[in-house]
Amino acid sequence: MKNLRIASITLLLGLSACTSRDDQNFMALLALANGETSTVQGEIPVEVNISDVTGDPSFVFDTTRSIGVYVTVRDPISPASGSLVQILETSGSSTGEVIFQAVVSPEGNVQGSFTVNQTVNKVTLRVTIGGQLYTWLIDISNVEEIRRYLLVTAEITPITIVDSDQDGIADTDDAYPNDATRSAIVRLPTDGYYTVAYEDLFPTQGDADFNDYVAEIRYEEDLNASGQIKNIRGYVRHVARGAGYRHTLQLTLPGVNNATFSLKRYGFDDTTVESDSTGVLTAFEHVELMPNSGTTIQSDNTTKGQIYKPGKRAEFEVSLATPVAAESLGTMPFDLHLNVVNTGKKIHFAGRYLDANGKDLYLDPAGFPWAILVPGTWLWPVETQNTHVAYPAFKSWYESAGTTNLDWYRSPLADKVFQR
Ligand SMILES: [Ca+2]
Ligand SMILES: [Ca+2]
């Protein structure tokens, strides 16, 4: 029978207090005092210092957010080498997918970030130390960075793990047990697709129907054992074009050089391969994922009563020459932008390009963007309607800077949106 113990946690008040343990500066705060629950399966008690950073990041119509992870694991003698740090998306009492994974550095540190939908307010921090499993449920509602210092209160006896590729991640936790450059697959979003929707009149203000160009996209990231991105796969489909203009859909990954890029495009029947190419890109800038929008959709899919006909789809994979921190690629959906063939303008999501005075180039004078991302299969407004009318909670959401009506996109007026 397993001998379960509650973590020994010291609550110290004030800087003058310190422990007499090896680390004089160690201050352990009671996890429960932070509104968290801690489940400890390990035999050896672990003290936790919580220094999570909270706050409200600037709002640019985000429906997802990225949260930093800084975890240190050590025992009284040394860094707890080999410890595995994982973050799992959590809903209610059900623990979902791994959305971040890394083994600690020789100094006992893990540093990285993960992305969740704004509607997700809990994650599970799971740490495997010397073969023992420790989990903490963390309320991330107001958290920008998870910062935890874990001190195992006794010396850890190293255990032998089966690690076929010797990347530090046990085969049982390694999505690629025979590939030392990769160890985890993170899906964005964890379920289904994101819908990206663009207004194509930039720099002129649009009519906010967000149906000029609509696509579904999901990504998969392969992380290396340090939690950096090694590969990115993307699955994209054109789903609506309520516009007279023609467009191409492009992707920029800043700082990604000499990556190997492969792209496969399919026909309307979903199975015929129309093109299949692989090459090395010196810089990953304005890479065309979807060709001219006049060729990728059979029906505009924006007229009320019309039968939905899916557009063409493409799959791609970027294999990075040098792995990068997820943070360096920016928030979802990365820098996925619309190139308007007729005007020569590129339309980006807000929050990425600022002028010399710090003004966002992709917010109009009313502070409104030309591109939005919505988690899930979103129903865009039909012609002559706009998002304000079709989604009654939309305005409250952005006027509250994203603090209320976080799931505004789930409650349309049925006759104002395109049914599919
Ligand atoms: Ca491994
Ligand atoms: Ca591996």
Coordinates of C-alpha atoms and ligand atoms in Angstrom, one line a residue:
M1 CA 0.0 0.0 0.0
K2 CA 1.3 3.4 -1.0
N3 CA 2.3 5.6 1.9
L4 CA 0.9 9.0 1.0
R5 CA 2.2 12.0 2.8
I6 CA 1.2 15.6 2.8
A7 CA 4.1 17.8 1.6
S8 CA 5.9 19.4 4.5
I9 CA 5.5 23.1 3.9
T10 CA 6.8 25.8 6.0
L11 CA 5.0 29.2 6.1
L12 CA 7.4 32.0 6.9
L13 CA 6.4 35.6 7.3
G14 CA 8.8 38.3 6.7
L15 CA 12.3 38.5 5.3
S16 CA 14.0 38.1 8.7
A17 CA 12.8 34.5 8.9
C18 CA 14.9 31.9 7.3
T19 CA 15.4 28.2 7.6
S20 CA 18.4 26.5 9.0
R21 CA 18.5 24.2 6.0
D22 CA 21.3 24.3 3.5
D23 CA 19.7 27.2 1.7
Q24 CA 19.5 30.1 4.1
N25 CA 17.4 32.2 1.7
F26 CA 14.8 29.5 1.2
M27 CA 11.3 30.6 2.0
A28 CA 8.6 28.1 1.6
L29 CA 5.1 29.4 1.3
L30 CA 2.1 27.3 2.0
A31 CA 0.7 26.2 -1.3
L32 CA -2.8 26.0 0.1
A33 CA -2.6 29.6 1.2
N34 CA -2.5 30.5 -2.5
G35 CA -5.8 28.8 -3.1
E36 CA -4.1 25.7 -4.6
T37 CA -4.4 22.1 -3.8
S38 CA -1.4 19.9 -3.8
T39 CA -1.4 16.2 -4.4
V40 CA 1.8 14.5 -3.4
Q41 CA 2.5 11.0 -4.3
G42 CA 6.2 11.1 -3.5
E43 CA 7.6 9.6 -0.4
I44 CA 9.9 12.5 0.3
P45 CA 8.3 15.8 1.4
V46 CA 8.9 18.8 -0.9
E47 CA 8.9 22.4 0.2
V48 CA 7.6 24.9 -2.3
N49 CA 8.5 28.5 -2.6
I50 CA 5.8 30.2 -4.8
S51 CA 6.9 33.4 -6.5
D52 CA 4.3 33.4 -9.3
V53 CA 4.0 36.7 -11.2
T54 CA 0.5 38.0 -11.5
G55 CA -1.0 40.9 -13.4
D56 CA -3.0 41.9 -16.4
P57 CA -1.0 41.9 -19.7
S58 CA -2.0 44.5 -22.3
F59 CA -5.1 43.5 -24.2
V60 CA -5.0 43.2 -28.0
F61 CA -8.1 41.1 -28.6
D62 CA -6.4 38.0 -27.4
T63 CA -8.4 34.8 -27.0
T64 CA -5.3 32.9 -26.0
R65 CA -2.4 33.7 -23.7
S66 CA 1.1 32.5 -23.0
I67 CA 2.4 31.9 -19.5
G68 CA 6.0 31.6 -18.5
V69 CA 7.3 28.6 -16.5
Y70 CA 10.3 28.9 -14.2
V71 CA 10.8 25.9 -12.0
T72 CA 13.9 25.0 -9.9
V73 CA 14.2 21.6 -8.3
R74 CA 16.8 20.6 -5.8
D75 CA 17.5 18.6 -2.8
P76 CA 19.6 19.7 0.3
I77 CA 22.8 18.6 -1.4
S78 CA 22.5 19.4 -5.1
P79 CA 20.2 20.2 -8.1
A80 CA 17.7 17.4 -8.6
S81 CA 19.1 16.3 -11.9
G82 CA 16.8 14.3 -14.1
S83 CA 13.7 15.8 -12.7
L84 CA 10.9 16.2 -15.2
V85 CA 8.6 19.3 -15.2
Q86 CA 5.3 19.1 -17.0
I87 CA 2.3 21.4 -17.3
L88 CA -1.1 19.9 -18.1
E89 CA -4.2 21.7 -19.2
T90 CA -6.9 21.1 -16.5
S91 CA -10.6 21.5 -16.6
G92 CA -12.6 20.9 -13.4
S93 CA -11.2 17.7 -12.0
S94 CA -10.0 16.3 -15.3
T95 CA -6.4 16.7 -16.2
G96 CA -5.9 17.0 -19.9
E97 CA -3.0 17.1 -22.3
V98 CA 0.6 17.9 -21.6
I99 CA 1.1 21.5 -22.9
F100 CA 4.7 21.9 -21.7
Q101 CA 7.5 19.5 -20.8
A102 CA 11.2 19.8 -20.0
V103 CA 13.8 18.1 -18.0
V104 CA 15.7 20.3 -15.5
S105 CA 19.2 21.7 -16.5
P106 CA 22.3 20.6 -14.6
E107 CA 21.5 23.6 -12.3
G108 CA 18.0 22.2 -11.6
N109 CA 16.2 24.8 -13.7
V110 CA 13.4 24.7 -16.3
Q111 CA 12.5 27.8 -18.2
G112 CA 9.8 28.0 -20.9
S113 CA 6.2 28.9 -21.6
F114 CA 2.9 27.4 -22.6
T115 CA -0.2 28.7 -24.4
V116 CA -3.8 28.2 -23.3
N117 CA -7.2 29.6 -24.3
Q118 CA -8.2 32.6 -22.2
T119 CA -11.1 30.5 -20.9
V120 CA -8.7 28.0 -19.3
N121 CA -8.1 29.0 -15.7
K122 CA -6.4 26.0 -14.2
V123 CA -3.3 23.9 -15.1
T124 CA -1.5 21.1 -13.3
L125 CA 2.2 21.3 -12.5
R126 CA 3.5 17.8 -12.5
V127 CA 7.1 17.2 -11.4
T128 CA 8.8 13.8 -11.3
I129 CA 11.7 13.7 -8.9
G130 CA 13.7 10.6 -8.4
G131 CA 10.9 8.5 -9.7
Q132 CA 8.4 10.1 -7.4
L133 CA 5.4 12.1 -8.7
Y134 CA 4.3 15.5 -7.3
T135 CA 1.4 17.5 -8.6
W136 CA 0.0 20.9 -7.9
L137 CA -3.2 22.3 -9.2
I138 CA -2.6 26.0 -10.1
D139 CA -5.2 28.7 -10.6
I140 CA -3.8 30.7 -13.5
S141 CA -6.6 33.2 -13.7
N142 CA -4.3 36.1 -13.0
V143 CA -0.9 34.5 -13.4
E144 CA 1.6 35.6 -16.1
E145 CA 4.5 33.5 -14.9
I146 CA 4.6 30.4 -12.8
R147 CA 7.7 30.6 -10.6
R148 CA 8.3 27.7 -8.2
Y149 CA 11.3 26.7 -6.2
L150 CA 10.9 23.1 -5.1
L151 CA 13.2 21.8 -2.3
V152 CA 13.1 18.1 -1.7
T153 CA 13.7 17.7 2.0
A154 CA 16.0 14.7 1.8
E155 CA 18.7 13.6 -0.5
I156 CA 17.4 12.0 -3.6
T157 CA 18.5 8.5 -4.5
P158 CA 19.1 8.5 -8.2
I159 CA 17.0 5.9 -10.1
T160 CA 17.6 4.3 -13.4
I161 CA 15.1 5.2 -16.1
V162 CA 14.7 3.6 -19.5
D163 CA 15.8 6.4 -21.9
S164 CA 16.5 4.8 -25.3
D165 CA 17.7 8.0 -27.0
Q166 CA 19.5 9.4 -23.9
D167 CA 17.8 12.8 -24.1
G168 CA 17.0 12.8 -20.4
I169 CA 13.3 12.0 -20.8
A170 CA 12.2 8.5 -19.9
D171 CA 10.7 6.5 -22.7
T172 CA 7.3 6.5 -21.0
D173 CA 7.2 10.3 -21.1
D174 CA 9.0 10.7 -24.5
A175 CA 6.8 11.2 -27.5
Y176 CA 9.8 10.4 -29.6
P177 CA 11.7 7.8 -27.6
N178 CA 14.2 7.2 -30.4
D179 CA 14.8 10.8 -31.3
A180 CA 17.1 12.7 -29.0
T181 CA 16.1 16.1 -30.6
R182 CA 12.4 15.8 -29.6
S183 CA 10.5 14.7 -26.5
A184 CA 6.9 16.1 -26.5
I185 CA 4.1 17.0 -28.9
V186 CA 2.0 20.0 -27.9
R187 CA -1.2 20.7 -29.7
L188 CA -2.5 24.2 -30.2
P189 CA -5.3 24.3 -29.5
T190 CA -5.4 21.1 -27.5
D191 CA -8.8 20.3 -29.1
G192 CA -10.0 21.1 -32.6
Y193 CA -9.0 24.2 -34.5
Y194 CA -8.6 27.9 -34.2
T195 CA -10.5 30.1 -36.6
V196 CA -8.7 33.1 -38.0
A197 CA -10.7 35.8 -39.6
Y198 CA -9.5 38.9 -41.5
E199 CA -10.9 42.2 -42.7
D200 CA -9.2 42.9 -46.0
L201 CA -9.7 46.6 -46.5
F202 CA -6.6 47.6 -44.5
P203 CA -5.5 50.3 -44.0
T204 CA -9.1 51.5 -44.4
Q205 CA -11.4 50.5 -41.5
G206 CA -13.5 47.4 -42.2
D207 CA -17.1 46.6 -41.5
A208 CA -16.2 44.2 -38.7
D209 CA -18.0 41.2 -40.3
F210 CA -14.7 39.3 -40.1
N211 CA -15.6 37.1 -43.1
D212 CA -13.5 38.5 -45.9
Y213 CA -11.0 35.7 -45.4
V214 CA -11.6 32.9 -42.9
A215 CA -9.4 29.9 -42.3
E216 CA -9.2 27.1 -39.7
I217 CA -5.7 26.3 -38.4
R218 CA -4.2 24.1 -35.8
Y219 CA -0.5 23.6 -34.9
E220 CA 1.5 20.9 -33.3
E221 CA 4.8 21.7 -31.8
D222 CA 7.6 19.2 -31.1
L223 CA 9.5 20.2 -28.0
N224 CA 13.1 19.1 -27.3
A225 CA 14.1 17.9 -23.8
S226 CA 14.7 21.5 -22.7
G227 CA 11.1 22.6 -23.7
Q228 CA 12.2 24.5 -26.8
I229 CA 10.4 24.2 -30.1
K230 CA 12.2 21.9 -32.6
N231 CA 9.4 21.3 -35.2
I232 CA 6.1 23.0 -36.0
R233 CA 3.4 21.3 -38.0
G234 CA 0.4 23.2 -39.3
Y235 CA -3.0 22.1 -40.7
V236 CA -4.9 24.9 -42.4
R237 CA -8.1 25.1 -44.4
H238 CA -9.8 28.0 -46.2
V239 CA -13.4 28.1 -45.1
A240 CA -14.9 31.5 -46.2
R241 CA -14.3 34.4 -48.6
G242 CA -16.8 37.2 -48.3
A243 CA -14.8 39.6 -50.4
G244 CA -14.1 40.8 -53.9
Y245 CA -10.4 40.8 -53.3
R246 CA -8.0 37.9 -53.8
H247 CA -5.6 36.9 -51.0
T248 CA -2.9 34.5 -50.1
L249 CA -2.3 33.3 -46.5
Q250 CA 1.3 33.7 -45.3
L251 CA 3.3 32.8 -42.2
T252 CA 6.4 34.5 -40.7
L253 CA 8.4 33.0 -37.9
P254 CA 10.7 35.7 -36.6
G255 CA 14.3 34.6 -36.2
V256 CA 13.8 31.2 -37.7
N257 CA 16.6 30.8 -40.2
N258 CA 17.7 27.8 -42.4
A259 CA 14.6 25.8 -41.4
T260 CA 13.5 22.9 -43.6
F261 CA 10.0 23.6 -44.8
S262 CA 7.7 21.0 -46.4
L263 CA 4.2 21.9 -47.7
K264 CA 1.5 19.7 -49.1
R265 CA -1.6 21.1 -50.7
Y266 CA -4.8 19.2 -51.4
G267 CA -7.7 19.7 -53.8
F268 CA -11.3 20.2 -53.1
D269 CA -11.8 16.4 -52.7
D270 CA -9.5 16.6 -49.7
T271 CA -7.3 13.7 -50.9
T272 CA -5.8 14.7 -54.2
V273 CA -2.3 16.1 -53.6
E274 CA -2.0 19.2 -55.8
S275 CA 1.5 20.1 -54.7
D276 CA 4.2 18.7 -52.5
S277 CA 7.4 20.5 -51.8
T278 CA 10.3 20.6 -49.4
G279 CA 13.2 23.0 -49.2
V280 CA 15.4 25.0 -46.9
L281 CA 14.3 28.6 -46.2
T282 CA 17.1 31.1 -45.3
A283 CA 14.6 33.2 -43.5
F284 CA 11.0 32.2 -42.6
E285 CA 9.2 35.3 -43.8
H286 CA 5.9 35.6 -45.7
V287 CA 5.9 31.9 -46.5
E288 CA 2.8 31.2 -48.6
L289 CA 0.7 28.5 -46.9
M290 CA -2.5 29.0 -49.0
P291 CA -2.4 30.2 -52.6
N292 CA -4.7 32.8 -54.3
S293 CA -8.1 32.7 -52.5
G294 CA -9.8 32.8 -55.9
T295 CA -8.6 29.2 -56.3
T296 CA -9.1 27.8 -52.8
I297 CA -12.8 28.0 -52.2
Q298 CA -15.9 26.9 -54.2
S299 CA -18.5 29.0 -52.5
D300 CA -18.0 32.2 -50.6
N301 CA -19.7 30.6 -47.5
T302 CA -21.0 34.0 -46.3
T303 CA -24.4 34.3 -47.9
K304 CA -27.4 33.5 -45.6
G305 CA -29.0 30.2 -46.5
Q306 CA -26.1 29.0 -48.6
I307 CA -24.9 25.4 -48.1
Y308 CA -21.4 25.3 -46.7
K309 CA -18.7 23.9 -49.0
P310 CA -15.3 23.5 -47.4
G311 CA -12.3 25.1 -49.2
K312 CA -8.9 23.6 -49.9
R313 CA -6.5 22.6 -47.2
A314 CA -2.8 22.4 -46.7
E315 CA -0.4 20.7 -44.3
F316 CA 3.1 21.9 -43.5
E317 CA 6.1 21.2 -41.3
V318 CA 8.9 23.4 -40.2
S319 CA 12.0 21.7 -38.9
L320 CA 14.1 24.3 -37.1
A321 CA 17.8 24.2 -37.6
T322 CA 18.2 25.6 -34.1
P323 CA 15.4 25.0 -31.5
V324 CA 13.8 28.2 -30.1
A325 CA 11.9 29.2 -27.0
A326 CA 8.2 29.3 -27.8
E327 CA 8.2 32.9 -26.5
S328 CA 10.3 34.1 -29.4
L329 CA 7.7 33.2 -31.9
G330 CA 4.9 35.2 -30.3
T331 CA 1.4 34.4 -29.4
M332 CA -1.2 32.4 -31.3
P333 CA -1.6 32.0 -34.3
F334 CA 2.1 33.1 -34.6
D335 CA 2.5 35.8 -37.3
L336 CA -0.1 34.3 -39.7
H337 CA -1.1 37.1 -42.0
L338 CA -3.1 37.9 -45.1
N339 CA -1.5 39.1 -48.2
V340 CA -4.1 41.0 -50.3
V341 CA -3.3 40.5 -53.9
N342 CA -5.4 43.5 -55.2
T343 CA -3.9 46.1 -52.8
G344 CA -0.5 44.6 -52.1
K345 CA -1.1 45.1 -48.4
K346 CA -0.2 42.6 -45.7
I347 CA -2.6 42.3 -42.8
H348 CA -1.2 41.1 -39.5
F349 CA -2.7 40.5 -36.1
A350 CA -2.4 43.3 -33.6
G351 CA 0.3 43.2 -30.9
R352 CA 3.2 42.5 -33.3
Y353 CA 4.2 45.5 -35.3
L354 CA 4.6 49.0 -33.7
D355 CA 5.7 52.3 -35.2
A356 CA 8.5 54.4 -33.8
N357 CA 6.0 56.0 -31.3
G358 CA 4.9 52.6 -30.1
K359 CA 1.6 52.8 -31.9
D360 CA 0.2 49.4 -33.1
L361 CA 0.2 49.4 -36.9
Y362 CA -2.6 46.9 -37.0
L363 CA -5.2 48.6 -34.7
D364 CA -7.4 51.2 -36.4
P365 CA -8.1 54.7 -35.0
A366 CA -10.9 53.2 -32.9
G367 CA -8.5 50.6 -31.5
F368 CA -10.0 47.8 -33.5
P369 CA -8.0 45.1 -35.3
W370 CA -8.2 43.7 -38.8
A371 CA -7.7 40.1 -37.7
I372 CA -9.1 38.0 -34.9
L373 CA -8.4 34.5 -33.7
V374 CA -11.2 32.4 -32.1
P375 CA -10.6 29.0 -30.4
G376 CA -12.8 26.3 -32.0
T377 CA -15.0 26.3 -35.1
W378 CA -16.3 29.8 -35.2
L379 CA -19.5 30.8 -37.0
W380 CA -18.6 34.1 -38.8
P381 CA -21.2 36.7 -39.6
V382 CA -23.2 36.5 -42.8
E383 CA -23.0 39.3 -45.4
T384 CA -24.5 42.6 -44.2
Q385 CA -24.1 41.6 -40.6
N386 CA -21.2 42.4 -38.3
T387 CA -19.6 40.8 -35.3
H388 CA -21.1 43.3 -32.9
V389 CA -24.6 42.3 -34.0
A390 CA -24.0 38.6 -34.5
Y391 CA -22.2 38.2 -31.1
P392 CA -24.0 40.3 -28.4
A393 CA -21.2 39.7 -25.9
F394 CA -18.4 40.7 -28.2
K395 CA -18.4 44.4 -27.3
S396 CA -18.5 43.8 -23.6
W397 CA -15.6 41.5 -23.9
Y398 CA -13.3 43.9 -25.6
E399 CA -14.5 46.9 -23.7
S400 CA -13.6 45.1 -20.5
A401 CA -10.2 44.4 -22.0
G402 CA -10.9 40.8 -22.1
T403 CA -11.9 40.4 -18.5
T404 CA -15.6 39.6 -18.9
N405 CA -17.5 37.5 -21.5
L406 CA -14.3 35.5 -22.3
D407 CA -16.3 33.0 -24.3
W408 CA -18.3 35.6 -26.3
Y409 CA -17.6 33.6 -29.5
R410 CA -19.7 30.7 -28.3
S411 CA -23.0 32.7 -28.2
P412 CA -24.0 34.0 -31.7
L413 CA -27.5 35.0 -32.8
A414 CA -28.2 32.1 -35.1
D415 CA -29.7 34.1 -38.0
K416 CA -26.8 36.5 -38.1
V417 CA -24.0 34.0 -38.6
F418 CA -23.1 31.5 -41.3
Q419 CA -24.4 28.0 -40.3
R420 CA -22.1 25.2 -41.3
Ligands
CA1 CA 14.2 9.8 -24.2
CA2 CA 13.2 11.8 -27.4

